[in-house]
PDB file of C-alpha atoms in Angstrom:
ATOM      1  CA  MET V 109      15.814 -32.354 -14.604  1.00 50.00           C
ATOM      2  CA  THR V 110      12.218 -32.278 -13.392  1.00 68.00           C
ATOM      3  CA  GLN V 111       9.709 -31.256 -16.043  1.00 88.00           C
ATOM      4  CA  ALA V 112       7.882 -28.075 -15.158  1.00 91.00           C
ATOM      5  CA  THR V 113       4.083 -28.041 -15.253  1.00 93.00           C
ATOM      6  CA  LEU V 114       2.193 -25.227 -16.949  1.00 95.00           C
ATOM      7  CA  LEU V 115      -0.856 -24.098 -14.940  1.00 95.00           C
ATOM      8  CA  LYS V 116      -3.470 -22.333 -17.083  1.00 95.00           C
ATOM      9  CA  ALA V 117      -5.924 -19.622 -16.139  1.00 95.00           C
ATOM     10  CA  GLU V 118      -8.674 -21.168 -18.244  1.00 94.00           C
ATOM     11  CA  THR V 119      -8.743 -24.265 -16.041  1.00 93.00           C
ATOM     12  CA  LEU V 120      -8.065 -22.704 -12.639  1.00 94.00           C
ATOM     13  CA  ILE V 121      -9.623 -19.203 -12.565  1.00 96.00           C
ATOM     14  CA  ASP V 122     -13.318 -18.430 -12.509  1.00 94.00           C
ATOM     15  CA  PRO V 123     -13.998 -16.459 -15.729  1.00 95.00           C
ATOM     16  CA  GLN V 124     -16.701 -14.295 -14.055  1.00 95.00           C
ATOM     17  CA  VAL V 125     -14.565 -13.352 -11.066  1.00 96.00           C
ATOM     18  CA  GLN V 126     -11.329 -13.369 -13.102  1.00 95.00           C
ATOM     19  CA  SER V 127      -9.572 -14.348  -9.903  1.00 96.00           C
ATOM     20  CA  THR V 128      -9.378 -17.310  -7.559  1.00 95.00           C
ATOM     21  CA  PHE V 129      -8.302 -17.895  -3.947  1.00 95.00           C
ATOM     22  CA  HIS V 130      -7.085 -20.854  -1.973  1.00 93.00           C
ATOM     23  CA  ILE V 131      -5.079 -21.709   1.125  1.00 95.00           C
ATOM     24  CA  GLU V 132      -2.029 -23.969   1.139  1.00 95.00           C
ATOM     25  CA  TYR V 133      -1.933 -25.556   4.599  1.00 95.00           C
ATOM     26  CA  SER V 134       1.374 -27.374   4.123  1.00 96.00           C
ATOM     27  CA  ILE V 135       4.327 -27.492   1.763  1.00 95.00           C
ATOM     28  CA  LYS V 136       3.554 -31.139   1.075  1.00 93.00           C
ATOM     29  CA  HIS V 137       0.318 -30.071  -0.641  1.00 92.00           C
ATOM     30  CA  THR V 138       1.930 -27.580  -2.994  1.00 94.00           C
ATOM     31  CA  THR V 139       2.498 -28.065  -6.699  1.00 93.00           C
ATOM     32  CA  PRO V 140       6.012 -29.209  -7.744  1.00 94.00           C
ATOM     33  CA  LEU V 141       8.054 -27.193 -10.221  1.00 95.00           C
ATOM     34  CA  HIS V 142       5.586 -25.132 -12.264  1.00 95.00           C
ATOM     35  CA  TYR V 143       4.808 -21.865 -14.030  1.00 95.00           C
ATOM     36  CA  HIS V 144       1.569 -20.201 -15.181  1.00 95.00           C
ATOM     37  CA  ASP V 145       0.029 -17.997 -17.821  1.00 95.00           C
ATOM     38  CA  TYR V 146      -1.498 -15.758 -15.098  1.00 96.00           C
ATOM     39  CA  TYR V 147      -0.343 -13.596 -12.191  1.00 97.00           C
ATOM     40  CA  GLU V 148      -0.241 -14.881  -8.614  1.00 97.00           C
ATOM     41  CA  ILE V 149       0.117 -13.169  -5.257  1.00 97.00           C
ATOM     42  CA  PHE V 150       0.810 -15.252  -2.201  1.00 97.00           C
ATOM     43  CA  ILE V 151       1.289 -14.292   1.442  1.00 97.00           C
ATOM     44  CA  ILE V 152       3.016 -16.451   4.078  1.00 96.00           C
ATOM     45  CA  THR V 153       0.693 -16.497   7.088  1.00 96.00           C
ATOM     46  CA  GLU V 154       2.455 -19.047   9.301  1.00 95.00           C
ATOM     47  CA  GLY V 155       5.892 -20.705   9.496  1.00 95.00           C
ATOM     48  CA  LYS V 156       8.761 -20.502   7.059  1.00 95.00           C
ATOM     49  CA  CYS V 157       9.535 -22.096   3.716  1.00 95.00           C
ATOM     50  CA  VAL V 158      12.161 -22.159   0.982  1.00 96.00           C
ATOM     51  CA  HIS V 159      10.825 -20.662  -2.238  1.00 96.00           C
ATOM     52  CA  HIS V 160      12.764 -21.877  -5.271  1.00 96.00           C
ATOM     53  CA  ILE V 161      12.228 -19.292  -8.000  1.00 95.00           C
ATOM     54  CA  ASN V 162      13.943 -18.874 -11.386  1.00 94.00           C
ATOM     55  CA  GLY V 163      16.924 -20.956 -10.296  1.00 91.00           C
ATOM     56  CA  GLU V 164      17.418 -19.158  -6.952  1.00 93.00           C
ATOM     57  CA  ALA V 165      16.256 -19.963  -3.404  1.00 94.00           C
ATOM     58  CA  GLN V 166      14.601 -17.560  -0.957  1.00 93.00           C
ATOM     59  CA  VAL V 167      13.743 -18.190   2.687  1.00 94.00           C
ATOM     60  CA  LEU V 168      10.316 -16.668   3.269  1.00 95.00           C
ATOM     61  CA  GLU V 169       9.017 -15.717   6.708  1.00 94.00           C
ATOM     62  CA  PRO V 170       5.511 -14.827   7.971  1.00 95.00           C
ATOM     63  CA  ASN V 171       3.897 -11.689   6.484  1.00 94.00           C
ATOM     64  CA  THR V 172       5.981 -11.938   3.293  1.00 95.00           C
ATOM     65  CA  MET V 173       3.954 -11.194   0.168  1.00 95.00           C
ATOM     66  CA  VAL V 174       5.356 -12.362  -3.196  1.00 96.00           C
ATOM     67  CA  PHE V 175       4.292 -11.203  -6.661  1.00 96.00           C
ATOM     68  CA  ILE V 176       4.604 -14.034  -9.195  1.00 96.00           C
ATOM     69  CA  ARG V 177       4.531 -13.129 -12.888  1.00 95.00           C
ATOM     70  CA  PRO V 178       3.519 -15.324 -15.840  1.00 94.00           C
ATOM     71  CA  ASP V 179       6.391 -17.664 -16.736  1.00 90.00           C
ATOM     72  CA  ASP V 180       8.166 -17.360 -13.358  1.00 95.00           C
ATOM     73  CA  LEU V 181       9.364 -20.910 -12.669  1.00 96.00           C
ATOM     74  CA  HIS V 182       8.971 -21.901  -9.031  1.00 96.00           C
ATOM     75  CA  TRP V 183       8.232 -24.455  -6.327  1.00 96.00           C
ATOM     76  CA  TYR V 184       8.219 -24.678  -2.532  1.00 96.00           C
ATOM     77  CA  ASP V 185      10.279 -26.700  -0.084  1.00 96.00           C
ATOM     78  CA  PHE V 186      10.513 -27.157   3.704  1.00 95.00           C
ATOM     79  CA  TYR V 187      12.830 -24.878   5.637  1.00 94.00           C
ATOM     80  CA  GLU V 188      14.741 -27.148   8.030  1.00 90.00           C
ATOM     81  CA  GLU V 189      12.061 -28.618  10.331  1.00 85.00           C
ATOM     82  CA  SER V 190       9.565 -25.858   9.637  1.00 89.00           C
ATOM     83  CA  ASP V 191       6.392 -26.170   7.547  1.00 94.00           C
ATOM     84  CA  CYS V 192       4.385 -23.147   6.457  1.00 95.00           C
ATOM     85  CA  GLN V 193       0.925 -21.992   5.464  1.00 96.00           C
ATOM     86  CA  PHE V 194       0.091 -19.350   2.859  1.00 97.00           C
ATOM     87  CA  ILE V 195      -2.793 -17.863   0.977  1.00 96.00           C
ATOM     88  CA  ASN V 196      -2.736 -17.669  -2.778  1.00 95.00           C
ATOM     89  CA  VAL V 197      -4.747 -15.308  -5.016  1.00 96.00           C
ATOM     90  CA  ASN V 198      -4.529 -15.652  -8.806  1.00 97.00           C
ATOM     91  CA  PHE V 199      -5.540 -13.177 -11.488  1.00 97.00           C
ATOM     92  CA  TYR V 200      -6.097 -13.167 -15.194  1.00 96.00           C
ATOM     93  CA  LYS V 201      -3.115 -11.515 -16.889  1.00 94.00           C
ATOM     94  CA  GLU V 202      -5.205  -8.671 -18.347  1.00 94.00           C
ATOM     95  CA  VAL V 203      -6.701  -7.841 -14.944  1.00 95.00           C
ATOM     96  CA  VAL V 204      -3.250  -7.105 -13.504  1.00 94.00           C
ATOM     97  CA  GLU V 205      -2.114  -5.237 -16.608  1.00 91.00           C
ATOM     98  CA  ASP V 206      -5.211  -3.021 -16.322  1.00 91.00           C
ATOM     99  CA  ALA V 207      -4.497  -2.417 -12.616  1.00 91.00           C
ATOM    100  CA  PHE V 208      -1.069  -1.028 -13.438  1.00 89.00           C
ATOM    101  CA  HIS V 209      -2.702   1.914 -15.183  1.00 86.00           C
ATOM    102  CA  TYR V 210      -4.041   3.033 -11.815  1.00 84.00           C
ATOM    103  CA  PHE V 211      -0.510   4.020 -10.740  1.00 83.00           C
ATOM    104  CA  GLU V 212       0.217   6.097 -13.845  1.00 79.00           C
ATOM    105  CA  ASN V 213       3.851   5.022 -13.508  1.00 78.00           C
ATOM    106  CA  SER V 214       5.258   2.918 -16.350  1.00 80.00           C
ATOM    107  CA  VAL V 215       8.637   2.640 -14.582  1.00 82.00           C
ATOM    108  CA  PHE V 216       7.050   0.932 -11.566  1.00 84.00           C
ATOM    109  CA  ALA V 217       5.052  -1.441 -13.744  1.00 85.00           C
ATOM    110  CA  GLY V 218       8.072  -2.251 -15.889  1.00 87.00           C
ATOM    111  CA  LYS V 219      10.200  -2.929 -12.830  1.00 84.00           C
ATOM    112  CA  LEU V 220       7.609  -5.169 -11.193  1.00 87.00           C
ATOM    113  CA  LYS V 221       7.277  -7.198 -14.398  1.00 87.00           C
ATOM    114  CA  GLY V 222      10.862  -7.104 -15.562  1.00 86.00           C
ATOM    115  CA  LEU V 223      12.951  -7.971 -12.497  1.00 86.00           C
ATOM    116  CA  GLU V 224      14.732 -11.312 -12.764  1.00 89.00           C
ATOM    117  CA  MET V 225      13.440 -12.276  -9.332  1.00 90.00           C
ATOM    118  CA  PRO V 226       9.791 -11.627  -8.428  1.00 91.00           C
ATOM    119  CA  PRO V 227       9.376  -8.737  -6.018  1.00 89.00           C
ATOM    120  CA  TYR V 228       8.408  -9.403  -2.416  1.00 91.00           C
ATOM    121  CA  VAL V 229       7.635  -7.235   0.598  1.00 91.00           C
ATOM    122  CA  VAL V 230       7.268  -7.955   4.304  1.00 91.00           C
ATOM    123  CA  LEU V 231       3.940  -6.501   5.438  1.00 91.00           C
ATOM    124  CA  PRO V 232       3.113  -5.087   8.881  1.00 88.00           C
ATOM    125  CA  THR V 233       0.834  -7.577  10.681  1.00 90.00           C
ATOM    126  CA  PHE V 234      -2.260  -5.358  10.416  1.00 88.00           C
ATOM    127  CA  ASP V 235      -1.852  -4.932   6.665  1.00 90.00           C
ATOM    128  CA  MET V 236      -1.232  -8.648   6.194  1.00 93.00           C
ATOM    129  CA  GLU V 237      -4.357  -9.538   8.194  1.00 94.00           C
ATOM    130  CA  THR V 238      -6.443  -7.020   6.218  1.00 93.00           C
ATOM    131  CA  LEU V 239      -5.375  -8.561   2.903  1.00 94.00           C
ATOM    132  CA  VAL V 240      -5.915 -12.121   4.170  1.00 94.00           C
ATOM    133  CA  HIS V 241      -9.431 -11.215   5.323  1.00 95.00           C
ATOM    134  CA  LYS V 242     -10.233  -9.649   1.966  1.00 94.00           C
ATOM    135  CA  SER V 243      -8.892 -12.649   0.092  1.00 94.00           C
ATOM    136  CA  LYS V 244     -11.102 -15.009   2.095  1.00 94.00           C
ATOM    137  CA  LEU V 245     -14.105 -12.856   1.193  1.00 95.00           C
ATOM    138  CA  ILE V 246     -13.220 -13.372  -2.476  1.00 95.00           C
ATOM    139  CA  HIS V 247     -13.510 -17.119  -1.907  1.00 93.00           C
ATOM    140  CA  LEU V 248     -16.781 -16.740   0.012  1.00 94.00           C
ATOM    141  CA  TYR V 249     -18.530 -14.583  -2.573  1.00 95.00           C
ATOM    142  CA  THR V 250     -17.262 -16.556  -5.543  1.00 94.00           C
ATOM    143  CA  SER V 251     -19.909 -19.173  -4.760  1.00 93.00           C
ATOM    144  CA  ILE V 252     -22.814 -16.788  -3.911  1.00 95.00           C
ATOM    145  CA  ASP V 253     -22.204 -13.386  -5.586  1.00 96.00           C
ATOM    146  CA  LYS V 254     -19.665 -13.358  -8.355  1.00 96.00           C
ATOM    147  CA  GLN V 255     -19.970  -9.610  -9.032  1.00 95.00           C
ATOM    148  CA  ARG V 256     -19.077  -8.840  -5.435  1.00 95.00           C
ATOM    149  CA  ALA V 257     -16.231 -11.371  -5.550  1.00 96.00           C
ATOM    150  CA  ARG V 258     -14.880  -9.696  -8.677  1.00 96.00           C
ATOM    151  CA  ILE V 259     -14.943  -6.247  -6.999  1.00 96.00           C
ATOM    152  CA  LEU V 260     -13.209  -7.644  -3.916  1.00 96.00           C
ATOM    153  CA  ALA V 261     -10.555  -9.282  -6.070  1.00 96.00           C
ATOM    154  CA  ARG V 262      -9.756  -5.967  -7.723  1.00 95.00           C
ATOM    155  CA  SER V 263      -9.671  -4.242  -4.374  1.00 95.00           C
ATOM    156  CA  PHE V 264      -7.232  -6.855  -3.052  1.00 96.00           C
ATOM    157  CA  LEU V 265      -5.058  -6.453  -6.136  1.00 96.00           C
ATOM    158  CA  THR V 266      -4.945  -2.670  -5.912  1.00 94.00           C
ATOM    159  CA  ASP V 267      -4.060  -2.815  -2.221  1.00 94.00           C
ATOM    160  CA  ALA V 268      -1.325  -5.356  -2.839  1.00 94.00           C
ATOM    161  CA  LEU V 269       0.226  -3.396  -5.711  1.00 93.00           C
ATOM    162  CA  THR V 270       0.077  -0.246  -3.577  1.00 92.00           C
ATOM    163  CA  TYR V 271       2.231  -1.908  -0.908  1.00 89.00           C
ATOM    164  CA  TYR V 272       4.752  -2.834  -3.622  1.00 88.00           C
ATOM    165  CA  PHE V 273       4.624   0.703  -5.018  1.00 85.00           C
ATOM    166  CA  PHE V 274       5.362   2.406  -1.712  1.00 82.00           C
ATOM    167  CA  ASN V 275       8.012  -0.155  -0.838  1.00 77.00           C
ATOM    168  CA  ASP V 276       9.696   0.593  -4.159  1.00 69.00           C
ATOM    169  CA  GLN V 277       9.517   4.334  -3.517  1.00 60.00           C
ATOM    170  CA  ASP V 278      10.964   3.916  -0.007  1.00 57.00           C
ATOM    171  CA  GLN V 279      13.909   1.950  -1.350  1.00 55.00           C
ATOM    172  CA  ASN V 280      14.718   4.796  -3.710  1.00 52.00           C
ATOM    173  CA  GLN V 281      14.622   7.394  -0.959  1.00 52.00           C
ATOM    174  CA  LYS V 282      16.313   7.923   2.358  1.00 58.00           C
ATOM    175  CA  ALA V 283      14.484   6.071   5.113  1.00 64.00           C
ATOM    176  CA  ILE V 284      12.593   8.504   7.304  1.00 75.00           C
ATOM    177  CA  PRO V 285      13.669   8.192  10.986  1.00 81.00           C
ATOM    178  CA  GLN V 286      11.153   6.400  13.168  1.00 80.00           C
ATOM    179  CA  TRP V 287      10.778   9.394  15.520  1.00 89.00           C
ATOM    180  CA  LEU V 288       9.933  11.626  12.542  1.00 90.00           C
ATOM    181  CA  ASN V 289       7.288   9.200  11.301  1.00 84.00           C
ATOM    182  CA  ALA V 290       5.749   9.173  14.791  1.00 89.00           C
ATOM    183  CA  LEU V 291       5.875  12.981  14.905  1.00 93.00           C
ATOM    184  CA  LEU V 292       4.128  13.321  11.534  1.00 92.00           C
ATOM    185  CA  MET V 293       1.396  10.964  12.669  1.00 90.00           C
ATOM    186  CA  GLU V 294       0.849  12.984  15.834  1.00 93.00           C
ATOM    187  CA  MET V 295       0.717  16.234  13.855  1.00 94.00           C
ATOM    188  CA  GLN V 296      -2.234  14.916  11.872  1.00 92.00           C
ATOM    189  CA  LYS V 297      -4.377  15.467  15.001  1.00 94.00           C
ATOM    190  CA  LYS V 298      -6.349  18.692  15.065  1.00 94.00           C
ATOM    191  CA  GLU V 299      -5.193  19.694  18.538  1.00 95.00           C
ATOM    192  CA  ASN V 300      -1.595  19.451  17.368  1.00 95.00           C
ATOM    193  CA  PHE V 301      -1.563  21.131  13.928  1.00 96.00           C
ATOM    194  CA  THR V 302      -3.707  23.997  15.260  1.00 95.00           C
ATOM    195  CA  GLY V 303      -1.164  24.366  18.045  1.00 95.00           C
ATOM    196  CA  GLY V 304       1.464  25.227  15.454  1.00 95.00           C
ATOM    197  CA  LEU V 305       5.238  25.178  15.809  1.00 94.00           C
ATOM    198  CA  ASN V 306       5.149  25.351  19.603  1.00 93.00           C
ATOM    199  CA  ARG V 307       3.132  22.167  19.745  1.00 95.00           C
ATOM    200  CA  LEU V 308       5.371  20.430  17.195  1.00 95.00           C
ATOM    201  CA  ASN V 309       8.504  21.301  19.172  1.00 92.00           C
ATOM    202  CA  VAL V 310       6.981  20.019  22.404  1.00 92.00           C
ATOM    203  CA  ILE V 311       5.919  16.704  20.859  1.00 92.00           C
ATOM    204  CA  SER V 312       9.190  16.077  19.014  1.00 91.00           C
ATOM    205  CA  ASP V 313      11.547  16.432  21.990  1.00 85.00           C
ATOM    206  CA  HIS V 314      14.295  17.572  19.589  1.00 90.00           C
ATOM    207  CA  SER V 315      15.958  20.917  19.141  1.00 93.00           C
ATOM    208  CA  VAL V 316      14.405  23.439  16.761  1.00 93.00           C
ATOM    209  CA  GLY V 317      17.535  23.453  14.618  1.00 94.00           C
ATOM    210  CA  HIS V 318      17.582  19.642  14.313  1.00 94.00           C
ATOM    211  CA  ILE V 319      13.877  19.560  13.431  1.00 94.00           C
ATOM    212  CA  ASN V 320      14.396  22.151  10.697  1.00 94.00           C
ATOM    213  CA  ARG V 321      17.313  20.199   9.200  1.00 93.00           C
ATOM    214  CA  VAL V 322      15.427  16.882   9.251  1.00 91.00           C
ATOM    215  CA  PHE V 323      12.308  18.352   7.643  1.00 92.00           C
ATOM    216  CA  LYS V 324      14.452  19.790   4.846  1.00 90.00           C
ATOM    217  CA  GLN V 325      16.414  16.559   4.400  1.00 87.00           C
ATOM    218  CA  TYR V 326      13.507  14.109   4.317  1.00 82.00           C
ATOM    219  CA  LEU V 327      10.411  16.127   3.470  1.00 83.00           C
ATOM    220  CA  HIS V 328      11.970  18.924   1.398  1.00 84.00           C
ATOM    221  CA  THR V 329       9.903  21.515   3.276  1.00 90.00           C
ATOM    222  CA  THR V 330       9.915  23.484   6.529  1.00 94.00           C
ATOM    223  CA  PRO V 331       7.945  22.703   9.680  1.00 95.00           C
ATOM    224  CA  THR V 332       5.935  25.891   9.172  1.00 95.00           C
ATOM    225  CA  ALA V 333       4.999  24.978   5.598  1.00 93.00           C
ATOM    226  CA  TYR V 334       4.081  21.463   6.684  1.00 93.00           C
ATOM    227  CA  ILE V 335       1.801  22.706   9.443  1.00 96.00           C
ATOM    228  CA  ASN V 336       0.161  25.246   7.117  1.00 94.00           C
ATOM    229  CA  GLN V 337      -0.526  22.487   4.628  1.00 93.00           C
ATOM    230  CA  LEU V 338      -2.349  20.475   7.331  1.00 94.00           C
ATOM    231  CA  ARG V 339      -4.300  23.580   8.459  1.00 95.00           C
ATOM    232  CA  LEU V 340      -5.299  24.493   4.906  1.00 94.00           C
ATOM    233  CA  GLY V 341      -6.497  20.979   4.133  1.00 93.00           C
ATOM    234  CA  TYR V 342      -8.614  21.040   7.297  1.00 94.00           C
ATOM    235  CA  ALA V 343      -9.980  24.485   6.415  1.00 95.00           C
ATOM    236  CA  LYS V 344     -10.902  23.388   2.907  1.00 93.00           C
ATOM    237  CA  ASN V 345     -12.815  20.432   4.317  1.00 92.00           C
ATOM    238  CA  LEU V 346     -14.733  22.742   6.667  1.00 94.00           C
ATOM    239  CA  LEU V 347     -15.578  25.040   3.732  1.00 93.00           C
ATOM    240  CA  LEU V 348     -17.118  22.173   1.844  1.00 90.00           C
ATOM    241  CA  THR V 349     -18.885  20.366   4.703  1.00 91.00           C
ATOM    242  CA  THR V 350     -20.042  23.011   7.189  1.00 93.00           C
ATOM    243  CA  ASN V 351     -21.890  26.338   7.342  1.00 92.00           C
ATOM    244  CA  LEU V 352     -19.189  28.021   9.413  1.00 95.00           C
ATOM    245  CA  THR V 353     -18.160  31.493   8.243  1.00 95.00           C
ATOM    246  CA  ILE V 354     -14.771  31.873   6.636  1.00 95.00           C
ATOM    247  CA  LEU V 355     -13.575  33.811   9.682  1.00 96.00           C
ATOM    248  CA  GLU V 356     -14.680  30.999  11.975  1.00 96.00           C
ATOM    249  CA  ILE V 357     -12.996  28.422   9.758  1.00 96.00           C
ATOM    250  CA  SER V 358      -9.786  30.428   9.763  1.00 96.00           C
ATOM    251  CA  TYR V 359      -9.642  30.414  13.578  1.00 96.00           C
ATOM    252  CA  GLU V 360     -10.817  26.815  13.773  1.00 96.00           C
ATOM    253  CA  ALA V 361      -7.903  25.736  11.535  1.00 96.00           C
ATOM    254  CA  GLY V 362      -5.368  27.514  13.700  1.00 96.00           C
ATOM    255  CA  PHE V 363      -4.875  30.830  11.839  1.00 95.00           C
ATOM    256  CA  ASP V 364      -5.116  33.958  14.012  1.00 93.00           C
ATOM    257  CA  ASN V 365      -4.867  36.342  11.046  1.00 94.00           C
ATOM    258  CA  LEU V 366      -7.642  36.289   8.439  1.00 95.00           C
ATOM    259  CA  SER V 367      -5.694  38.069   5.703  1.00 95.00           C
ATOM    260  CA  HIS V 368      -2.770  35.675   6.145  1.00 95.00           C
ATOM    261  CA  PHE V 369      -5.204  32.736   5.869  1.00 95.00           C
ATOM    262  CA  TYR V 370      -6.643  34.134   2.624  1.00 95.00           C
ATOM    263  CA  HIS V 371      -3.150  34.670   1.240  1.00 95.00           C
ATOM    264  CA  LEU V 372      -1.934  31.155   1.979  1.00 95.00           C
ATOM    265  CA  PHE V 373      -5.216  29.551   0.872  1.00 94.00           C
ATOM    266  CA  LYS V 374      -5.151  31.234  -2.532  1.00 92.00           C
ATOM    267  CA  ILE V 375      -1.518  30.274  -3.128  1.00 92.00           C
ATOM    268  CA  HIS V 376      -2.158  26.654  -2.149  1.00 89.00           C
ATOM    269  CA  TYR V 377      -5.478  26.075  -3.967  1.00 89.00           C
ATOM    270  CA  GLY V 378      -5.355  28.703  -6.694  1.00 90.00           C
ATOM    271  CA  ALA V 379      -8.639  30.245  -5.557  1.00 90.00           C
ATOM    272  CA  SER V 380     -10.024  32.132  -2.592  1.00 93.00           C
ATOM    273  CA  PRO V 381     -11.965  30.334   0.176  1.00 94.00           C
ATOM    274  CA  GLY V 382     -15.179  31.924  -1.060  1.00 92.00           C
ATOM    275  CA  LYS V 383     -14.713  30.569  -4.591  1.00 90.00           C
ATOM    276  CA  ILE V 384     -13.857  27.105  -3.306  1.00 89.00           C
ATOM    277  CA  ARG V 385     -17.082  27.098  -1.262  1.00 88.00           C
ATOM    278  CA  SER V 386     -19.221  28.337  -4.168  1.00 84.00           C
ATOM    279  CA  ARG V 387     -18.004  25.500  -6.350  1.00 72.00           C
TER     280      ARG V 387
END
């Protein structure tokens, strides 16, 4: 059996940045069977490969991001005739442990660290490209501005863990239908949430009864309550950033009854519009 190599943070990671970045351009350049005393996140950017990890084999495709924990035993191999390219960002163990506190969710952290197989997620292309760009900036600034490189490394790590967090949440919930996701995105626009239920029903192209059932099933709320939440959030922002009167803000947010606006606002925020503005 091939002897596994231990890769150590003290020899590979810049102590001031507490992270390091590199690109693997081909499987033939990767390290044979190994493990580390640090965390590693890698993202497949081109091609496919076979990832041998903890005695199992995974076929990884482009946009796949993998979270490698200390002591995970792994190596890479060619997939049929295909080679692959991936970026690799490494972090001191304590940096990742500290980042877990951001999520205030010990179950999530425990799962990410305790699964037999390291967690992976397939990213949308835009998200993958954003992370890749940020990782390259880490490499750039490591040589000219280590403080900035360190901040960028933590930003990359938080973003990456956030993708894992939401992927984990989605797996534990019913998948929201694609048409509902699109509808919710459209309803974020001012011209739509101020248009109220009529506008929502026009955009959705589904029956009122079906929309009500789907909102209750997936969002645990009603279309009216959802729209009011969007309107109230918009109204609060206007209170804090403009000199518009409360009456003007009420109408601007889509409410045609001032007393109803006051009532909903106080329930939602625990204070009247005037008190929120004075704070």
